[in-house]
């Protein structure tokens, strides 16, 4: 299980690196409207396609769709690197990247659920969260630092990493969903059954949090640039620190302290801290305070 979980963690790091790598670079390539639309279209495609990929993986297994997602991801990065200032190609890249992220993320999380026992699931999902946090760490850092060498370099590097992830998945990731556990189309429940009971509230909370974070990421560069005169390099460092804090919380705190039955308490605490951090971010008077409040 440890080897399989390690491979999944690498895949998730690459997926969220792909989302975050453009955050410090895109504002220097496109105007405000196109920047926010590109972030939105990526997230929208992932949102639309995740349940589609999930249902397909329930029928045909996880491994094929993880591999499809990683190779599509590699292609999307390559397209973006070759796009230069060609807006249509940039949009094609982000749309394809969003579709690929839906494939990798939904099936990778399902894969972890397949290979984890009930006792292991919280810890395993904590590692999933840590991987996502590391992706957010490495993305802006790569984008901000490597763009100083060449503006296309972060995307070419991500294309190579995604292709390496595809090779690793092909060689080292066995199928987690046995044939007898797969769902026949005739027996597959409606997707709306997932919104029944208490789970529907978790979906609503997740949507609000994701919506808020996406909006913040789409405007923060311009806010910080206007107030503190940040460039893409410093913005990348700011997100690097933020991502490191998130990775520590997910990889250490959640695994150590969040036990079965205590999740509700920590969800409430996390939401309150996030709200306080966003409010204080607006009042920040220097880049150090802004970084601290962003990390909250």
CSV table of C-alpha atoms in Angstrom, one decimal:
chain,number,residue,atom,x,y,z
A,1,UNK,CA,0.0,0.0,0.0
A,2,UNK,CA,2.8,2.4,0.9
A,3,UNK,CA,4.3,2.3,-2.6
A,4,UNK,CA,0.9,2.8,-4.3
A,5,UNK,CA,0.1,5.7,-2.0
A,6,UNK,CA,3.4,7.3,-2.7
A,7,UNK,CA,2.7,7.1,-6.5
A,8,UNK,CA,-0.7,8.7,-6.0
A,9,UNK,CA,0.8,11.5,-3.9
A,10,UNK,CA,3.3,12.3,-6.7
A,11,UNK,CA,0.4,12.4,-9.2
A,12,UNK,CA,-1.6,14.8,-7.1
A,13,UNK,CA,1.4,17.1,-6.5
A,14,UNK,CA,1.8,17.4,-10.2
A,15,UNK,CA,-1.9,18.0,-10.8
A,16,UNK,CA,-2.1,20.9,-8.3
A,17,UNK,CA,1.3,22.2,-9.3
A,18,UNK,CA,-0.2,22.5,-12.8
A,19,UNK,CA,-3.1,24.6,-11.4
A,20,UNK,CA,-0.8,26.8,-9.3
A,21,UNK,CA,2.2,27.2,-11.6
A,22,UNK,CA,0.4,29.8,-13.8
A,23,UNK,CA,-0.7,32.0,-10.9
A,24,UNK,CA,2.5,34.1,-10.7
A,25,UNK,CA,3.3,33.9,-14.5
A,26,UNK,CA,-0.1,34.5,-16.2
A,27,UNK,CA,-0.6,38.1,-14.9
A,28,UNK,CA,2.6,39.0,-16.8
A,29,UNK,CA,1.3,37.4,-20.1
A,30,UNK,CA,-2.4,38.4,-20.2
A,31,UNK,CA,-4.7,41.1,-18.9
A,32,UNK,CA,-6.8,40.8,-15.7
A,33,UNK,CA,-9.9,39.5,-17.5
A,34,UNK,CA,-8.1,36.7,-19.4
A,35,UNK,CA,-6.2,35.7,-16.3
A,36,UNK,CA,-9.2,35.2,-14.1
A,37,UNK,CA,-11.1,33.5,-16.9
A,38,UNK,CA,-8.2,31.1,-17.5
A,39,UNK,CA,-8.2,30.1,-13.8
A,40,UNK,CA,-12.0,29.8,-13.8
A,41,UNK,CA,-12.2,27.6,-17.0
A,42,UNK,CA,-9.6,25.2,-15.6
A,43,UNK,CA,-11.5,24.8,-12.4
A,44,UNK,CA,-14.9,24.6,-14.2
A,45,UNK,CA,-13.7,21.8,-16.5
A,46,UNK,CA,-12.3,19.9,-13.5
A,47,UNK,CA,-15.7,20.4,-11.7
A,48,UNK,CA,-17.7,19.2,-14.7
A,49,UNK,CA,-15.5,16.2,-15.6
A,50,UNK,CA,-14.6,14.9,-12.2
A,51,UNK,CA,-18.0,13.0,-11.7
A,52,UNK,CA,-17.8,11.8,-15.3
A,53,UNK,CA,-14.3,10.3,-14.8
A,54,UNK,CA,-15.4,9.0,-11.4
A,55,UNK,CA,-18.4,7.1,-12.8
A,56,UNK,CA,-16.2,5.7,-15.6
A,57,UNK,CA,-13.6,4.5,-13.2
A,58,UNK,CA,-16.3,2.8,-11.1
A,59,UNK,CA,-17.1,0.7,-14.2
A,60,UNK,CA,-13.7,0.2,-15.8
A,61,UNK,CA,-11.2,0.6,-12.9
A,62,UNK,CA,-9.0,3.5,-11.7
A,63,UNK,CA,-5.7,2.8,-13.4
A,64,UNK,CA,-6.7,3.5,-17.0
A,65,UNK,CA,-8.1,7.0,-16.2
A,66,UNK,CA,-5.2,8.0,-14.0
A,67,UNK,CA,-2.9,7.2,-16.9
A,68,UNK,CA,-5.2,9.1,-19.4
A,69,UNK,CA,-5.3,12.1,-17.1
A,70,UNK,CA,-1.5,12.3,-16.6
A,71,UNK,CA,-0.7,12.0,-20.4
A,72,UNK,CA,-3.4,14.7,-21.1
A,73,UNK,CA,-1.8,16.8,-18.5
A,74,UNK,CA,1.6,16.6,-20.1
A,75,UNK,CA,0.1,17.6,-23.4
A,76,UNK,CA,-1.7,20.6,-21.9
A,77,UNK,CA,1.6,21.9,-20.4
A,78,UNK,CA,3.4,21.4,-23.7
A,79,UNK,CA,0.7,23.4,-25.5
A,80,UNK,CA,0.9,26.2,-23.0
A,81,UNK,CA,4.7,26.4,-23.3
A,82,UNK,CA,4.4,26.6,-27.1
A,83,UNK,CA,1.5,29.1,-27.0
A,84,UNK,CA,3.7,32.1,-26.4
A,85,UNK,CA,1.2,35.0,-26.3
A,86,UNK,CA,-1.4,33.1,-28.4
A,87,UNK,CA,-4.6,33.4,-26.4
A,88,UNK,CA,-6.6,30.6,-28.1
A,89,UNK,CA,-3.8,28.1,-27.5
A,90,UNK,CA,-3.6,29.2,-23.9
A,91,UNK,CA,-7.3,28.5,-23.4
A,92,UNK,CA,-7.0,25.2,-25.2
A,93,UNK,CA,-4.2,24.3,-22.8
A,94,UNK,CA,-6.2,25.3,-19.7
A,95,UNK,CA,-9.4,23.5,-20.8
A,96,UNK,CA,-7.4,20.3,-21.5
A,97,UNK,CA,-5.6,20.7,-18.2
A,98,UNK,CA,-8.9,21.0,-16.3
A,99,UNK,CA,-10.3,17.9,-18.0
A,100,UNK,CA,-7.0,16.1,-17.1
A,101,UNK,CA,-7.1,17.3,-13.5
A,102,UNK,CA,-10.7,15.9,-13.2
A,103,UNK,CA,-9.4,12.5,-14.4
A,104,UNK,CA,-6.4,12.4,-12.1
A,105,UNK,CA,-7.9,13.9,-9.0
A,106,UNK,CA,-11.2,12.0,-8.8
A,107,UNK,CA,-9.8,8.6,-9.7
A,108,UNK,CA,-6.7,9.1,-7.5
A,109,UNK,CA,-8.8,9.9,-4.4
A,110,UNK,CA,-11.0,6.9,-5.2
A,111,UNK,CA,-7.9,4.8,-5.6
A,112,UNK,CA,-6.7,5.8,-2.1
A,113,UNK,CA,-10.2,4.9,-0.7
A,114,UNK,CA,-9.9,1.5,-2.4
A,115,UNK,CA,-6.6,0.6,-0.8
A,116,UNK,CA,-7.3,2.1,2.7
A,117,UNK,CA,-9.1,0.4,5.5
A,118,UNK,CA,-11.6,2.3,7.6
A,119,UNK,CA,-8.9,2.9,10.2
A,120,UNK,CA,-6.3,4.1,7.7
A,121,UNK,CA,-8.7,6.3,5.6
A,122,UNK,CA,-8.3,9.6,7.6
A,123,UNK,CA,-4.5,9.3,7.7
A,124,UNK,CA,-4.4,8.4,4.0
A,125,UNK,CA,-6.7,11.4,3.1
A,126,UNK,CA,-4.4,13.6,5.2
A,127,UNK,CA,-1.5,12.6,2.9
A,128,UNK,CA,-3.7,13.4,-0.1
A,129,UNK,CA,-4.3,16.8,1.4
A,130,UNK,CA,-0.6,17.2,2.0
A,131,UNK,CA,0.1,16.3,-1.6
A,132,UNK,CA,-2.4,18.9,-2.8
A,133,UNK,CA,-0.7,21.5,-0.5
A,134,UNK,CA,2.7,20.6,-1.9
A,135,UNK,CA,1.4,21.2,-5.4
A,136,UNK,CA,0.4,24.6,-4.4
A,137,UNK,CA,3.8,25.1,-2.8
A,138,UNK,CA,5.8,24.0,-5.9
A,139,UNK,CA,3.5,25.6,-8.5
A,140,UNK,CA,3.9,29.3,-7.6
A,141,UNK,CA,7.6,28.7,-6.7
A,142,UNK,CA,8.4,27.1,-10.0
A,143,UNK,CA,6.3,29.7,-11.9
A,144,UNK,CA,7.9,32.7,-10.1
A,145,UNK,CA,11.5,31.5,-10.0
A,146,UNK,CA,11.9,29.7,-13.3
A,147,UNK,CA,10.1,32.5,-15.2
A,148,UNK,CA,13.1,34.7,-14.4
A,149,UNK,CA,15.2,32.4,-16.6
A,150,UNK,CA,12.6,31.8,-19.3
A,151,UNK,CA,8.8,32.5,-19.3
A,152,UNK,CA,8.0,29.1,-20.9
A,153,UNK,CA,10.4,27.1,-18.8
A,154,UNK,CA,7.9,26.3,-16.0
A,155,UNK,CA,5.5,24.8,-18.4
A,156,UNK,CA,8.0,22.6,-20.2
A,157,UNK,CA,9.3,21.3,-16.9
A,158,UNK,CA,5.7,20.5,-15.9
A,159,UNK,CA,5.1,18.7,-19.2
A,160,UNK,CA,8.2,16.5,-18.5
A,161,UNK,CA,7.2,15.8,-14.9
A,162,UNK,CA,3.7,14.8,-16.0
A,163,UNK,CA,5.1,12.5,-18.6
A,164,UNK,CA,7.4,11.0,-16.0
A,165,UNK,CA,4.3,10.5,-13.7
A,166,UNK,CA,2.6,8.7,-16.6
A,167,UNK,CA,5.5,6.3,-16.9
A,168,UNK,CA,5.6,5.7,-13.1
A,169,UNK,CA,1.9,5.0,-13.1
A,170,UNK,CA,2.2,2.6,-16.0
A,171,UNK,CA,5.0,0.7,-14.4
A,172,UNK,CA,4.2,0.9,-10.7
A,173,UNK,CA,0.5,1.4,-10.1
A,174,UNK,CA,-1.6,-1.8,-10.1
A,175,UNK,CA,-5.4,-1.7,-10.5
A,176,UNK,CA,-7.1,-1.1,-7.1
A,177,UNK,CA,-10.7,-1.9,-8.1
A,178,UNK,CA,-11.1,-5.6,-8.8
A,179,UNK,CA,-13.5,-6.8,-11.5
A,180,UNK,CA,-16.1,-8.1,-8.9
A,181,UNK,CA,-16.2,-4.6,-7.2
A,182,UNK,CA,-16.8,-2.7,-10.4
A,183,UNK,CA,-20.2,-1.2,-11.0
A,184,UNK,CA,-22.3,-2.3,-14.0
A,185,UNK,CA,-23.9,0.6,-15.8
A,186,UNK,CA,-27.4,-0.9,-15.1
A,187,UNK,CA,-26.7,-1.0,-11.4
A,188,UNK,CA,-24.9,2.3,-11.1
A,189,UNK,CA,-26.9,4.7,-8.8
A,190,UNK,CA,-27.9,8.1,-9.9
A,191,UNK,CA,-25.2,10.7,-9.3
A,192,UNK,CA,-27.8,12.7,-7.3
A,193,UNK,CA,-27.9,10.1,-4.6
A,194,UNK,CA,-24.5,11.5,-3.5
A,195,UNK,CA,-26.3,14.6,-2.4
A,196,UNK,CA,-28.6,12.9,0.0
A,197,UNK,CA,-28.2,13.0,3.8
A,198,UNK,CA,-25.5,14.9,5.6
A,199,UNK,CA,-23.1,14.6,2.7
A,200,UNK,CA,-24.9,17.3,0.8
A,201,UNK,CA,-23.7,19.8,3.4
A,202,UNK,CA,-20.1,18.8,2.9
A,203,UNK,CA,-20.5,19.4,-0.9
A,204,UNK,CA,-21.9,22.9,-0.2
A,205,UNK,CA,-19.1,23.7,2.1
A,206,UNK,CA,-16.5,22.4,-0.3
A,207,UNK,CA,-18.0,24.4,-3.1
A,208,UNK,CA,-18.0,27.6,-1.1
A,209,UNK,CA,-14.4,27.1,0.1
A,210,UNK,CA,-13.2,26.3,-3.4
A,211,UNK,CA,-15.1,29.2,-4.9
A,212,UNK,CA,-13.6,31.6,-2.4
A,213,UNK,CA,-10.0,30.3,-2.8
A,214,UNK,CA,-10.3,30.5,-6.6
A,215,UNK,CA,-11.6,34.0,-6.4
A,216,UNK,CA,-8.8,35.0,-4.1
A,217,UNK,CA,-6.1,33.4,-6.3
A,218,UNK,CA,-7.5,35.2,-9.3
A,219,UNK,CA,-7.2,38.6,-7.8
A,220,UNK,CA,-4.5,38.4,-5.1
A,221,UNK,CA,-1.6,39.2,-7.5
A,222,UNK,CA,-3.1,42.5,-8.5
A,223,UNK,CA,-4.0,43.4,-5.0
A,224,UNK,CA,-0.5,42.6,-3.7
A,225,UNK,CA,1.2,44.2,-6.7
A,226,UNK,CA,-0.7,47.5,-6.1
A,227,UNK,CA,-0.2,47.6,-2.4
A,228,UNK,CA,3.3,46.1,-2.0
A,229,UNK,CA,4.7,46.3,-5.6
A,230,UNK,CA,5.2,42.6,-5.8
A,231,UNK,CA,6.6,40.9,-8.9
A,232,UNK,CA,6.0,37.3,-10.0
A,233,UNK,CA,9.1,36.1,-8.1
A,234,UNK,CA,8.0,37.5,-4.7
A,235,UNK,CA,4.5,36.4,-5.3
A,236,UNK,CA,5.7,32.9,-5.9
A,237,UNK,CA,7.7,33.0,-2.6
A,238,UNK,CA,4.6,34.2,-0.8
A,239,UNK,CA,2.6,31.2,-2.1
A,240,UNK,CA,5.5,28.9,-1.3
A,241,UNK,CA,5.3,29.8,2.4
A,242,UNK,CA,1.5,29.5,2.3
A,243,UNK,CA,1.7,26.1,0.7
A,244,UNK,CA,4.3,24.8,3.1
A,245,UNK,CA,2.0,25.7,6.1
A,246,UNK,CA,-0.9,23.9,4.4
A,247,UNK,CA,1.3,20.8,3.7
A,248,UNK,CA,2.4,20.6,7.3
A,249,UNK,CA,-1.2,21.0,8.6
A,250,UNK,CA,-2.5,18.3,6.2
A,251,UNK,CA,0.5,15.9,6.4
A,252,UNK,CA,1.1,16.2,10.2
A,253,UNK,CA,-1.7,17.8,12.2
A,254,UNK,CA,-4.6,16.1,10.4
A,255,UNK,CA,-2.9,12.7,10.6
A,256,UNK,CA,-2.0,13.1,14.2
A,257,UNK,CA,-5.0,14.8,15.8
A,258,UNK,CA,-8.1,14.4,13.6
A,259,UNK,CA,-9.7,11.2,14.7
A,260,UNK,CA,-12.9,9.6,13.5
A,261,UNK,CA,-15.8,11.4,15.0
A,262,UNK,CA,-13.9,14.7,15.5
A,263,UNK,CA,-14.0,15.9,11.9
A,264,UNK,CA,-17.0,18.3,12.4
A,265,UNK,CA,-15.1,20.2,15.1
A,266,UNK,CA,-12.0,20.7,12.9
A,267,UNK,CA,-14.1,21.7,9.9
A,268,UNK,CA,-15.7,24.5,12.0
A,269,UNK,CA,-12.3,25.6,13.4
A,270,UNK,CA,-10.8,25.6,9.9
A,271,UNK,CA,-13.6,27.7,8.4
A,272,UNK,CA,-13.4,30.3,11.2
A,273,UNK,CA,-9.6,30.6,10.8
A,274,UNK,CA,-9.9,31.0,7.1
A,275,UNK,CA,-12.5,33.7,7.4
A,276,UNK,CA,-10.2,35.6,9.9
A,277,UNK,CA,-7.2,35.2,7.6
A,278,UNK,CA,-9.0,36.6,4.6
A,279,UNK,CA,-10.3,39.6,6.6
A,280,UNK,CA,-6.8,40.3,8.1
A,281,UNK,CA,-5.3,40.0,4.7
A,282,UNK,CA,-7.3,43.0,3.5
A,283,UNK,CA,-5.9,45.0,6.5
A,284,UNK,CA,-2.3,43.9,6.1
A,285,UNK,CA,0.2,46.8,6.0
A,286,UNK,CA,3.3,44.9,4.8
A,287,UNK,CA,4.3,41.8,2.9
A,288,UNK,CA,5.2,39.8,6.0
A,289,UNK,CA,1.8,40.3,7.6
A,290,UNK,CA,0.1,39.6,4.3
A,291,UNK,CA,2.0,36.3,4.0
A,292,UNK,CA,1.1,35.3,7.6
A,293,UNK,CA,-2.6,36.1,7.1
A,294,UNK,CA,-2.6,34.2,3.8
A,295,UNK,CA,-1.2,31.2,5.5
A,296,UNK,CA,-3.9,31.2,8.1
